[in-house]
Coordinates of C-alpha atoms in Angstrom, one line a residue:
Chain A
M13 CA 16.2 12.7 32.8
S14 CA 18.3 9.7 32.4
Y15 CA 18.1 7.8 29.0
L16 CA 18.3 4.5 27.8
T17 CA 19.8 4.4 24.3
I18 CA 19.1 1.8 21.6
L19 CA 22.6 1.3 20.0
R20 CA 21.2 -1.7 18.0
A21 CA 17.7 -2.9 17.7
G22 CA 16.4 -6.6 16.0
P23 CA 13.7 -6.2 13.5
I24 CA 10.4 -6.2 16.0
M25 CA 11.5 -4.7 19.2
S26 CA 9.1 -2.6 20.9
V27 CA 8.1 -1.3 24.6
Q28 CA 5.4 -3.2 25.9
D29 CA 3.0 -2.9 29.1
T30 CA -0.4 -5.3 29.6
G31 CA -2.0 -3.1 26.6
R32 CA -5.0 -1.0 26.0
P33 CA -8.0 -2.9 27.1
G34 CA -11.6 -0.9 26.5
F35 CA -11.2 -0.1 22.8
L36 CA -13.1 -3.2 21.0
A37 CA -16.0 -1.3 20.3
R38 CA -14.0 1.4 18.5
G39 CA -11.9 -1.2 16.4
L40 CA -8.7 -1.3 18.4
S41 CA -7.4 -4.6 20.1
R42 CA -5.9 -4.7 23.5
G43 CA -2.4 -5.1 22.2
G44 CA 0.3 -5.1 25.0
A45 CA 3.1 -7.7 25.6
L46 CA 2.5 -11.2 23.5
D47 CA 3.9 -13.1 26.8
V48 CA 2.3 -11.7 29.4
Q49 CA 3.7 -14.3 31.8
A50 CA 7.4 -12.8 30.9
L51 CA 6.4 -9.3 31.9
A52 CA 5.0 -10.1 35.3
E53 CA 8.2 -12.4 36.0
G54 CA 10.5 -9.0 35.2
N55 CA 8.0 -7.0 37.3
A56 CA 8.7 -9.1 40.1
L57 CA 12.1 -9.4 39.8
L58 CA 12.4 -6.0 40.1
G59 CA 9.4 -5.3 42.4
Q60 CA 7.3 -3.0 40.2
D61 CA 4.8 -2.8 37.6
C62 CA 6.1 -1.2 34.8
A63 CA 6.5 -1.9 30.6
A64 CA 9.6 -3.7 29.5
I65 CA 11.3 -4.0 25.9
E66 CA 10.0 -6.8 24.0
M67 CA 12.6 -8.6 21.6
M68 CA 11.3 -10.9 19.1
G69 CA 13.8 -13.5 17.6
I70 CA 16.8 -11.3 18.7
G71 CA 17.6 -8.7 21.0
G72 CA 19.6 -5.6 20.1
A73 CA 22.3 -3.1 22.1
F74 CA 21.5 -0.7 25.1
Q75 CA 23.1 1.7 27.0
A76 CA 22.0 4.0 29.9
D77 CA 23.6 7.3 30.8
R78 CA 22.9 6.2 34.7
D79 CA 23.4 3.2 37.2
M80 CA 20.5 1.2 37.0
R81 CA 18.8 -2.4 37.8
I82 CA 17.7 -4.7 35.2
A83 CA 15.9 -7.9 34.4
L84 CA 15.9 -10.4 31.6
T85 CA 12.7 -12.9 31.2
G86 CA 10.9 -14.8 28.7
A87 CA 12.7 -16.4 26.0
P88 CA 16.5 -17.0 26.9
M89 CA 18.6 -14.9 24.9
R90 CA 22.5 -14.6 24.9
A91 CA 22.7 -11.6 27.0
S92 CA 26.2 -9.5 28.4
A93 CA 27.2 -6.4 29.7
A94 CA 30.8 -5.3 29.4
G95 CA 32.0 -8.6 28.0
E96 CA 30.2 -10.6 30.9
A97 CA 27.5 -13.2 30.7
L98 CA 24.2 -12.3 32.4
V99 CA 21.8 -14.8 33.8
W100 CA 18.6 -15.1 32.4
N101 CA 15.4 -14.8 34.4
A102 CA 17.4 -12.6 37.0
S103 CA 17.9 -9.2 38.0
H104 CA 21.2 -7.4 37.9
V105 CA 22.9 -3.8 38.3
I106 CA 24.6 -2.4 35.5
A107 CA 26.6 0.7 35.7
A108 CA 26.3 3.8 33.7
G109 CA 27.7 3.8 30.4
T110 CA 28.0 -0.1 30.2
V111 CA 26.9 -1.8 26.9
I112 CA 24.2 -4.3 27.2
E113 CA 24.4 -6.6 24.4
I114 CA 21.6 -8.9 23.8
G115 CA 21.7 -11.6 20.8
A116 CA 19.4 -14.4 19.5
C117 CA 17.0 -16.6 21.2
E118 CA 18.6 -19.6 22.8
Q119 CA 15.0 -21.1 23.2
G120 CA 11.9 -19.4 22.8
M121 CA 11.0 -16.5 20.8
V122 CA 10.2 -13.5 22.5
G123 CA 12.6 -12.0 25.2
Y124 CA 12.1 -9.2 27.6
L125 CA 14.2 -6.3 28.9
H126 CA 13.1 -4.6 31.7
I127 CA 14.5 -1.7 33.8
G128 CA 14.3 -0.7 37.3
G129 CA 11.8 2.3 37.4
G130 CA 10.5 1.4 34.2
L131 CA 10.4 3.1 30.8
E132 CA 8.6 6.2 30.7
T133 CA 7.6 6.4 27.2
P134 CA 4.5 8.3 26.5
M135 CA 1.4 7.2 27.7
Q136 CA -1.4 7.0 25.5
L137 CA -4.9 6.0 25.9
G138 CA -3.9 4.3 29.1
A139 CA -0.6 2.2 28.2
R140 CA 2.9 2.8 26.5
S141 CA 2.5 -0.1 24.3
P142 CA 2.3 0.9 20.3
H143 CA -0.1 -1.1 18.4
L144 CA 2.2 -2.4 15.6
T145 CA -0.7 -3.8 13.5
A146 CA -3.0 -1.0 13.4
K147 CA 0.4 1.4 12.8
F148 CA -0.5 3.2 16.5
G149 CA 3.1 4.1 17.7
A150 CA 6.2 2.4 16.4
G151 CA 8.5 -0.2 17.4
L152 CA 12.4 0.8 18.5
Q153 CA 15.1 1.9 16.3
P154 CA 18.7 2.2 16.7
G155 CA 19.3 6.0 18.2
D156 CA 16.1 6.0 20.0
Q157 CA 16.4 7.4 23.6
L158 CA 14.0 6.3 26.2
P159 CA 13.3 8.5 29.6
L160 CA 14.0 5.9 32.6
G161 CA 11.7 6.3 35.5
T162 CA 13.3 7.0 38.9
D163 CA 14.3 3.8 40.8
D164 CA 13.5 3.6 44.5
A165 CA 14.7 0.2 45.4
F166 CA 18.0 -1.5 45.4
E167 CA 17.2 -4.9 45.4
A168 CA 18.9 -6.8 42.5
G169 CA 21.1 -10.1 41.8
M170 CA 17.5 -12.0 42.3
I171 CA 16.5 -15.1 40.3
L172 CA 12.9 -16.5 39.6
P173 CA 12.4 -20.0 38.9
V174 CA 10.1 -20.7 35.8
E175 CA 8.8 -23.4 34.1
N176 CA 9.9 -24.0 30.3
R177 CA 7.3 -22.7 28.0
F178 CA 9.3 -22.3 25.2
D179 CA 9.2 -25.4 23.3
G180 CA 5.5 -25.5 22.2
G181 CA 3.6 -28.5 23.6
R182 CA -0.1 -28.9 24.9
I183 CA -2.4 -26.1 24.1
R184 CA -5.8 -25.9 25.9
I185 CA -8.5 -24.6 24.0
V186 CA -12.5 -23.9 24.8
A187 CA -15.2 -24.3 22.1
S188 CA -16.3 -20.8 20.6
F189 CA -19.5 -19.6 19.4
Q190 CA -18.4 -20.8 15.8
T191 CA -16.7 -24.5 16.7
E192 CA -20.1 -25.8 15.5
L193 CA -19.5 -24.6 12.0
F194 CA -16.9 -27.4 11.7
S195 CA -18.0 -31.0 11.8
Q196 CA -17.1 -33.1 14.7
T197 CA -14.8 -35.3 12.3
M198 CA -12.8 -31.9 11.4
R199 CA -12.5 -31.2 15.2
D200 CA -11.3 -34.8 15.8
R201 CA -8.7 -34.0 13.1
F202 CA -7.9 -30.9 14.7
E203 CA -7.2 -32.3 17.7
A204 CA -5.1 -35.4 16.6
A205 CA -3.0 -33.5 14.5
T206 CA 0.5 -32.0 15.4
F207 CA 1.1 -28.4 14.5
A208 CA 4.1 -26.2 14.2
K209 CA 4.2 -22.4 14.1
D210 CA 5.1 -20.7 10.9
A211 CA 7.7 -18.3 10.7
R212 CA 5.2 -15.5 9.5
A213 CA 3.7 -15.1 12.8
T214 CA 3.5 -11.8 13.9
R215 CA 2.4 -9.4 17.0
M216 CA -1.3 -10.0 15.4
G217 CA -1.7 -13.8 14.9
A218 CA 0.6 -17.2 14.2
P219 CA -0.3 -19.4 11.5
V220 CA -0.1 -23.1 12.7
I221 CA 0.8 -25.5 9.9
S222 CA 0.0 -29.4 10.2
A223 CA 2.4 -31.0 8.0
E224 CA 0.0 -34.2 8.0
N225 CA -3.0 -32.3 6.9
P226 CA -1.7 -30.7 3.9
D227 CA -5.4 -29.2 2.8
G228 CA -5.7 -27.9 6.3
F229 CA -9.3 -27.6 7.7
A230 CA -12.5 -26.3 6.9
A231 CA -15.6 -25.3 8.2
E232 CA -19.1 -26.6 6.8
A233 CA -20.2 -23.5 6.1
G234 CA -17.4 -22.6 4.3
L235 CA -16.5 -18.7 3.7
S236 CA -19.8 -17.4 4.0
I237 CA -20.3 -16.3 7.3
L238 CA -21.2 -13.2 8.8
S239 CA -18.1 -10.9 10.2
D240 CA -18.1 -11.3 13.9
V241 CA -16.7 -10.1 17.2
I242 CA -13.3 -11.7 17.8
T243 CA -11.4 -12.5 21.3
T244 CA -7.4 -13.2 21.8
G245 CA -6.6 -16.7 21.5
D246 CA -9.4 -17.5 18.8
I247 CA -8.0 -19.8 16.2
Q248 CA -9.8 -18.7 12.7
V249 CA -9.2 -20.8 10.0
T250 CA -8.5 -19.0 6.8
G251 CA -9.4 -19.5 3.1
D252 CA -6.5 -22.1 2.3
G253 CA -7.3 -24.3 5.4
T254 CA -4.4 -22.9 7.7
P255 CA -5.6 -22.1 11.1
Y256 CA -4.2 -19.0 12.6
V257 CA -4.0 -18.3 16.6
L258 CA -5.1 -14.6 17.1
M259 CA -2.7 -12.8 19.3
A260 CA -2.5 -9.5 21.4
E261 CA -2.8 -7.2 18.0
A262 CA -5.6 -9.3 16.5
Q263 CA -8.3 -7.7 14.6
T264 CA -11.5 -6.9 16.6
T265 CA -13.9 -8.4 14.2
G266 CA -13.7 -11.1 11.5
G267 CA -15.3 -12.9 8.6
Y268 CA -13.1 -16.3 9.0
P269 CA -14.6 -19.0 11.1
R270 CA -12.9 -20.0 14.5
I271 CA -12.6 -23.3 15.4
G272 CA -11.8 -22.6 19.3
T273 CA -10.0 -20.4 21.7
V274 CA -6.9 -20.8 23.0
I275 CA -7.0 -20.0 26.9
A276 CA -5.3 -17.2 28.1
C277 CA -2.6 -18.9 30.5
D278 CA -1.6 -21.1 27.0
L279 CA -0.8 -18.4 24.7
P280 CA 2.3 -17.5 26.0
R281 CA 3.6 -21.0 25.1
I282 CA 2.0 -20.2 21.4
A283 CA 4.2 -16.7 21.7
Q284 CA 7.2 -18.8 22.5
A285 CA 6.9 -21.8 20.0
P286 CA 10.0 -21.5 17.7
A287 CA 9.6 -22.5 14.2
G288 CA 9.3 -26.4 14.3
A289 CA 8.3 -26.7 17.7
E290 CA 5.2 -29.5 18.0
L291 CA 2.2 -27.7 18.9
R292 CA -0.9 -29.8 20.0
F293 CA -4.6 -28.5 20.8
E294 CA -6.9 -29.9 23.1
F295 CA -10.3 -29.2 24.0
V296 CA -11.2 -28.7 27.7
P297 CA -14.1 -27.9 29.4
L298 CA -15.3 -24.3 30.1
D299 CA -15.0 -25.0 33.9
E300 CA -12.0 -26.3 33.5
A301 CA -10.7 -23.5 31.3
R302 CA -11.9 -20.6 33.5
H303 CA -10.4 -22.5 37.0
A304 CA -6.7 -22.5 35.2
V305 CA -6.9 -19.2 34.1
Q306 CA -7.8 -18.0 37.6
G307 CA -5.2 -20.1 38.8
W308 CA -2.8 -18.7 36.7
M309 CA -3.6 -14.9 37.2
R310 CA -3.4 -16.0 41.0
D311 CA 0.5 -17.0 40.6
L312 CA 1.2 -14.1 38.5
Q313 CA 0.1 -12.0 41.4
A314 CA 2.4 -14.5 43.7
L315 CA 5.4 -14.4 41.5
N316 CA 6.9 -12.1 44.0
G317 CA 7.1 -14.3 46.6
K318 CA 9.3 -16.8 44.6
V319 CA 12.1 -14.6 44.0
T320 CA 15.0 -15.8 45.5
P321 CA 19.0 -14.4 45.6
L322 CA 20.9 -15.3 42.6
V323 CA 23.7 -17.7 43.9
R324 CA 26.8 -17.1 41.8
D325 CA 29.9 -19.4 42.4
P326 CA 32.9 -17.1 42.0
R327 CA 35.1 -19.7 40.0
D328 CA 32.6 -19.1 37.4
I329 CA 33.2 -15.3 37.1
P330 CA 36.3 -15.0 35.3
D331 CA 37.4 -11.4 36.1
L332 CA 36.1 -10.6 39.7
L333 CA 37.1 -6.9 39.3
S334 CA 35.0 -6.3 36.2
Y335 CA 32.2 -8.0 37.6
N336 CA 32.0 -5.6 40.8
L337 CA 32.4 -2.8 38.3
I338 CA 29.4 -3.8 36.3
S339 CA 27.9 -4.0 39.7
G340 CA 28.7 -0.6 40.8
A341 CA 26.0 0.4 42.3
V342 CA 25.3 -2.8 44.9
A343 CA 25.9 -2.1 48.7
G344 CA 27.1 -5.6 50.1
D345 CA 24.1 -6.6 52.0
E346 CA 22.0 -6.8 48.9
W347 CA 24.5 -8.9 47.1
E348 CA 25.2 -12.1 49.0
M349 CA 27.5 -14.1 47.1
E350 CA 27.6 -18.0 48.7
E351 CA 31.0 -19.3 49.8
T352 CA 31.5 -22.7 48.0
Chain B
M29 CA -33.2 -21.0 10.0
T30 CA -36.4 -20.4 11.9
Q31 CA -36.8 -17.3 13.7
S32 CA -37.2 -19.0 17.3
Q33 CA -33.2 -19.3 16.8
W34 CA -32.3 -15.7 17.4
P35 CA -31.1 -14.0 19.7
R36 CA -28.6 -16.9 20.6
I37 CA -26.5 -16.4 23.8
Q38 CA -23.1 -18.0 23.8
T39 CA -19.7 -17.9 25.4
L40 CA -16.8 -16.0 23.8
G41 CA -13.6 -17.4 24.8
T42 CA -13.3 -18.2 28.7
D43 CA -14.2 -14.7 30.0
G44 CA -16.7 -13.3 27.6
F45 CA -20.4 -13.9 25.9
V46 CA -21.7 -13.0 22.5
I47 CA -25.6 -12.0 22.0
R48 CA -26.3 -12.7 18.2
F49 CA -29.4 -11.5 16.4
S50 CA -29.1 -12.8 13.2
D51 CA -26.1 -14.7 11.1
Q52 CA -26.9 -12.1 8.2
L53 CA -26.4 -8.5 7.9
N54 CA -29.8 -6.7 8.2
E55 CA -30.7 -3.4 9.9
P56 CA -33.0 -4.6 12.7
A57 CA -30.3 -7.1 13.8
N58 CA -27.5 -3.9 13.7
R59 CA -29.9 -1.9 15.4
A60 CA -30.7 -4.7 18.3
A61 CA -26.8 -5.1 19.0
L62 CA -26.6 -1.3 19.5
A63 CA -29.6 -0.9 22.0
L64 CA -28.4 -4.2 23.8
R65 CA -24.6 -3.0 23.7
A66 CA -26.3 0.4 25.6
A67 CA -28.5 -1.0 27.6
I68 CA -26.0 -3.3 28.8
E69 CA -23.3 -0.7 29.9
V70 CA -26.2 1.1 31.5
A71 CA -27.1 -1.8 33.7
G72 CA -23.6 -1.6 35.2
W73 CA -23.5 -5.7 36.3
D74 CA -20.4 -6.8 38.4
G75 CA -17.8 -8.0 36.5
V76 CA -18.3 -6.8 33.2
E77 CA -15.2 -5.1 31.8
E78 CA -15.9 -4.1 28.1
V79 CA -19.1 -4.2 25.8
T80 CA -18.8 -4.1 21.9
S81 CA -20.9 -4.9 19.0
A82 CA -20.1 -6.1 15.7
L83 CA -22.5 -6.2 12.6
A84 CA -25.3 -8.2 14.2
S85 CA -24.3 -9.2 17.8
T86 CA -23.4 -7.9 21.3
A87 CA -20.2 -8.9 23.2
I88 CA -19.3 -8.5 26.6
R89 CA -15.5 -9.1 28.3
L90 CA -15.7 -10.0 31.8
S91 CA -13.0 -10.2 34.5
A92 CA -11.5 -13.7 35.0
F93 CA -13.0 -13.7 38.3
A94 CA -16.5 -12.4 37.6
D95 CA -19.4 -14.6 38.5
F96 CA -19.9 -15.9 35.0
E97 CA -23.2 -17.7 36.0
Q98 CA -24.8 -14.8 37.5
V99 CA -23.7 -12.7 34.6
E100 CA -25.3 -15.0 32.2
D101 CA -28.8 -15.1 34.1
Q102 CA -28.4 -11.3 34.0
I103 CA -27.7 -11.2 30.2
K104 CA -30.7 -13.8 29.7
T105 CA -33.4 -11.8 31.7
L106 CA -32.2 -8.5 30.1
V107 CA -32.2 -10.4 26.5
L108 CA -35.6 -11.9 26.7
S109 CA -37.2 -8.6 28.5
R110 CA -37.8 -7.5 24.9
D111 CA -37.8 -7.6 21.2
W112 CA -34.4 -5.7 20.5
T113 CA -35.0 -5.9 16.9
A114 CA -37.9 -3.2 17.6
E115 CA -35.7 -0.7 20.2
P116 CA -34.5 2.4 19.3
L117 CA -31.2 2.7 18.6
P118 CA -29.7 4.5 21.7
D119 CA -29.3 8.3 22.6
G120 CA -26.4 10.8 22.0
R121 CA -25.6 9.3 18.4
R122 CA -23.9 12.2 16.1
L123 CA -24.7 12.9 12.6
Y124 CA -21.2 13.7 10.9
R125 CA -20.8 15.4 7.5
I126 CA -17.4 15.0 6.1
P127 CA -16.2 17.0 2.6
T128 CA -15.7 14.5 0.3
V129 CA -14.1 14.6 -3.5
Y130 CA -15.9 12.0 -5.8
G131 CA -14.0 10.5 -8.9
T132 CA -10.7 12.5 -10.0
E133 CA -7.2 11.4 -9.6
L134 CA -8.2 11.5 -6.0
A135 CA -10.6 8.3 -6.1
P136 CA -9.5 6.8 -9.5
Q137 CA -12.4 4.0 -9.0
M138 CA -15.7 6.1 -9.4
A139 CA -16.2 5.6 -12.5
Q140 CA -15.9 1.8 -12.5
A141 CA -18.1 1.8 -9.6
A142 CA -20.8 4.3 -10.8
K143 CA -20.6 2.0 -13.9
A144 CA -21.4 -1.1 -11.6
A145 CA -24.3 0.6 -10.3
G146 CA -25.8 1.3 -13.8
L147 CA -25.1 5.0 -13.1
T148 CA -23.4 8.1 -14.7
V149 CA -20.4 9.5 -12.3
P150 CA -22.4 12.8 -12.0
E151 CA -25.6 10.6 -10.9
A152 CA -23.5 8.1 -8.6
A153 CA -21.7 11.3 -6.8
A154 CA -25.0 13.1 -6.3
E155 CA -26.8 9.7 -5.0
L156 CA -23.9 9.0 -2.8
S157 CA -23.6 12.5 -1.4
A158 CA -27.2 12.6 -0.3
A159 CA -27.0 9.1 1.1
R160 CA -27.1 9.1 5.3
T161 CA -25.4 6.0 6.4
R162 CA -24.9 4.4 9.9
V163 CA -21.9 3.4 11.5
I164 CA -22.7 -0.5 11.7
T165 CA -19.5 -1.2 13.3
L166 CA -15.9 -0.2 13.8
G167 CA -12.9 -2.5 12.9
F168 CA -9.9 -3.8 10.9
A169 CA -8.3 -0.4 12.1
P170 CA -8.6 1.8 15.3
G171 CA -11.4 4.3 14.7
Q172 CA -12.3 2.9 11.1
P173 CA -16.3 2.6 10.1
Y174 CA -18.4 0.0 8.0
L175 CA -21.3 2.4 7.1
G176 CA -24.6 1.0 5.6
T177 CA -26.7 0.6 3.9
L178 CA -26.9 1.8 0.4
D179 CA -30.0 1.1 -2.1
P180 CA -30.1 -2.5 -3.5
H181 CA -28.0 -1.1 -6.9
W182 CA -25.1 -0.2 -5.0
D183 CA -24.8 -4.1 -4.5
I184 CA -21.4 -4.1 -6.3
P185 CA -18.8 -7.1 -6.1
R186 CA -15.6 -6.5 -4.4
L187 CA -12.6 -6.3 -7.1
S188 CA -10.4 -9.0 -8.4
Q189 CA -7.4 -7.6 -8.0
I190 CA -6.6 -5.5 -4.4
T191 CA -5.4 -2.3 -4.9
P192 CA -2.0 -2.0 -2.8
Q193 CA -2.8 1.0 -0.8
V194 CA -5.4 3.6 -0.5
P195 CA -4.4 6.6 1.4
A196 CA -6.1 7.3 4.9
G197 CA -9.4 9.4 4.3
A198 CA -10.2 7.1 1.4
L199 CA -13.9 6.2 1.1
V200 CA -14.4 2.9 -0.7
L201 CA -17.4 1.1 -1.4
A202 CA -18.7 -2.7 -2.1
I203 CA -21.8 -4.8 -1.1
R204 CA -23.9 -1.7 -0.1
Q205 CA -21.7 -0.2 2.4
F206 CA -18.6 2.2 2.7
V207 CA -15.4 1.7 4.6
L208 CA -13.5 5.0 5.3
F209 CA -10.1 4.3 6.0
A210 CA -8.0 5.4 9.1
V211 CA -4.7 4.6 8.2
A212 CA -3.1 3.8 4.5
N213 CA -4.0 0.2 3.7
P214 CA -4.6 -2.3 0.7
T215 CA -8.4 -2.9 0.0
G216 CA -10.3 -4.6 -2.8
W217 CA -13.3 -2.4 -2.3
M218 CA -13.6 0.4 -4.9
H219 CA -12.2 3.6 -4.1
V220 CA -14.9 6.2 -5.3
G221 CA -14.3 9.2 -2.8
Q222 CA -11.1 11.2 -0.7
T223 CA -11.8 12.7 2.4
A224 CA -9.0 14.7 4.6
V225 CA -10.1 13.1 7.7
Q226 CA -8.5 11.4 10.8
L227 CA -10.7 9.0 12.5
F228 CA -8.2 8.1 15.2
Q229 CA -6.4 11.1 16.7
P230 CA -4.7 9.2 19.9
N231 CA -3.7 12.5 21.5
A232 CA -7.3 14.4 21.3
D233 CA -9.6 14.7 23.7
R234 CA -12.0 12.6 21.4
A235 CA -9.8 10.1 20.4
F236 CA -12.1 8.1 18.0
M237 CA -14.2 10.3 15.9
L238 CA -16.9 7.7 15.2
L239 CA -18.8 5.2 17.5
P240 CA -21.1 2.7 16.1
G241 CA -24.4 3.9 16.0
D242 CA -23.3 7.2 14.6
E243 CA -24.2 8.4 11.2
V244 CA -22.2 10.1 8.4
Q245 CA -23.0 11.7 5.2
F246 CA -20.3 12.4 2.5
N247 CA -21.3 15.6 1.0
A248 CA -19.4 16.2 -2.3
V249 CA -16.9 19.2 -2.7
T250 CA -15.0 20.3 -5.3
E251 CA -11.2 19.5 -5.2
A252 CA -10.2 23.4 -4.7
E253 CA -12.7 23.2 -1.7
F254 CA -11.0 19.6 -0.4
A255 CA -7.5 21.4 -0.6
R256 CA -8.7 24.0 2.3
Y257 CA -9.2 21.0 4.7
E258 CA -6.0 18.9 3.8
N259 CA -4.3 20.4 7.2
D260 CA -7.8 20.0 9.2
P261 CA -7.2 16.9 11.3
N262 CA -11.3 16.5 11.1
G263 CA -11.1 17.3 7.4
G264 CA -13.5 20.1 7.6
A265 CA -16.6 17.5 9.5
E266 CA -18.9 18.9 11.4
W267 CA -21.4 17.0 13.4
E268 CA -24.6 17.4 15.4
I269 CA -26.3 15.6 17.9
I270 CA -29.0 13.3 16.1
P271 CA -32.3 14.2 18.0

């Protein structure tokens, strides 16, 4: 068995797949990657369907005892292998023993390191994701050794074009069964407001603050509503008027009123919004929202077809010899370096 | 609120529906939510990924590509087919008996809770030990039950100060309900009892001990007896199927 060793780890770093659906009635939310799109992008780059390492805000240092393919997706972070910069949204071959260094986000908040063949950490109840909020499993620590799956593919040096979802923007929401607890005036004010994600955001939820609404928002029913079922993306408004967008590790039921629900395809944009990035919420009709989610899910399925060879200009590579060393396991025909 | 308002069928996000039986917790509404959930699971409609229930509602999560109109029609037909508040609880539910130490240094807020209920500590322990409560819903932590409903004199308020941490297995009480803690957490409810039970055992055949609708009796034991269960993940709990 080969292993990936964690030499250094950011504060919130964990192995994540698409989570563990099916346990809402038992009090356990799905969990899984905060940016499902980034997870799919990495899997498309490597031609697999595996868990990846999710890094919030800052990455870490990693070393494997065998040659491996990797892909880097989600929030672009400063990344290098043996001192050579690694292109984001791309796949690479890393020689055994080479240290991969991943630093702070340059955009967005959540980056992903994918390994060819995947990580074979234990499957529990159908997923490898720990549920950090539920204290089920744990995040990654320096010294952890993650077993690597067998990688039967060779394709690396590929890139995937991605749309910018790393600086906030327009977020589509649908009315929820508690939206009517908020007056039309309050809903209008909510839609007109500009928000910034608060630094207290976790895998459970992201508070969003509107500077022009210092008292926040409130339901007419106040806080005396019966605790009810929560779905991922719900925006609950807590006692002090702060809206929270409930994310992958949301609680399964809750008693704070919810003004609306962020649609699945816009949740990555929330997860990726750095503190200070502008967010605006817009109610869209249910039909339109369902079509948007369906279109997004089809696009995720079709990502494999959008992967293209990473074109590198040899003049950008200061030391070709060391570069080839890093890419030691690549046969010539998989890595086509175009002449310029 | 007029009675005809209930039950209400509404959407939950883009891919779900919620059927609510009341805007207050009461026994018939909780029973209706449990019975409807069981009936939807049996119905096996296309596109349904998951069915759950909360205090007084049932919810369904569908595939993003489900035929939402068809499922909504199926829900309406099923929901209107009978009075769910008059339905029996689903079959196969379990009654658990969980050994519990009331009071002592293991559960330091028992005296306060007994006083709030107008009882002495021995009276309170005898009442709580005899009470057979239903798992109304699970939530807040995996496998963690809300159990009810205790007699009206147990309608005691939450604490004004949060207890920074109670251990896993803590039995806490407020507003005529128990919560049995699955993991150590802060709480504003009164810590009246301590059990040795691990409610969520991810590697066990039955990962979650309790399901909504199960019933639990928290039988009083001495500290000496309790010590025998400390290495048993089931905390000495015994169960039988409710006939």
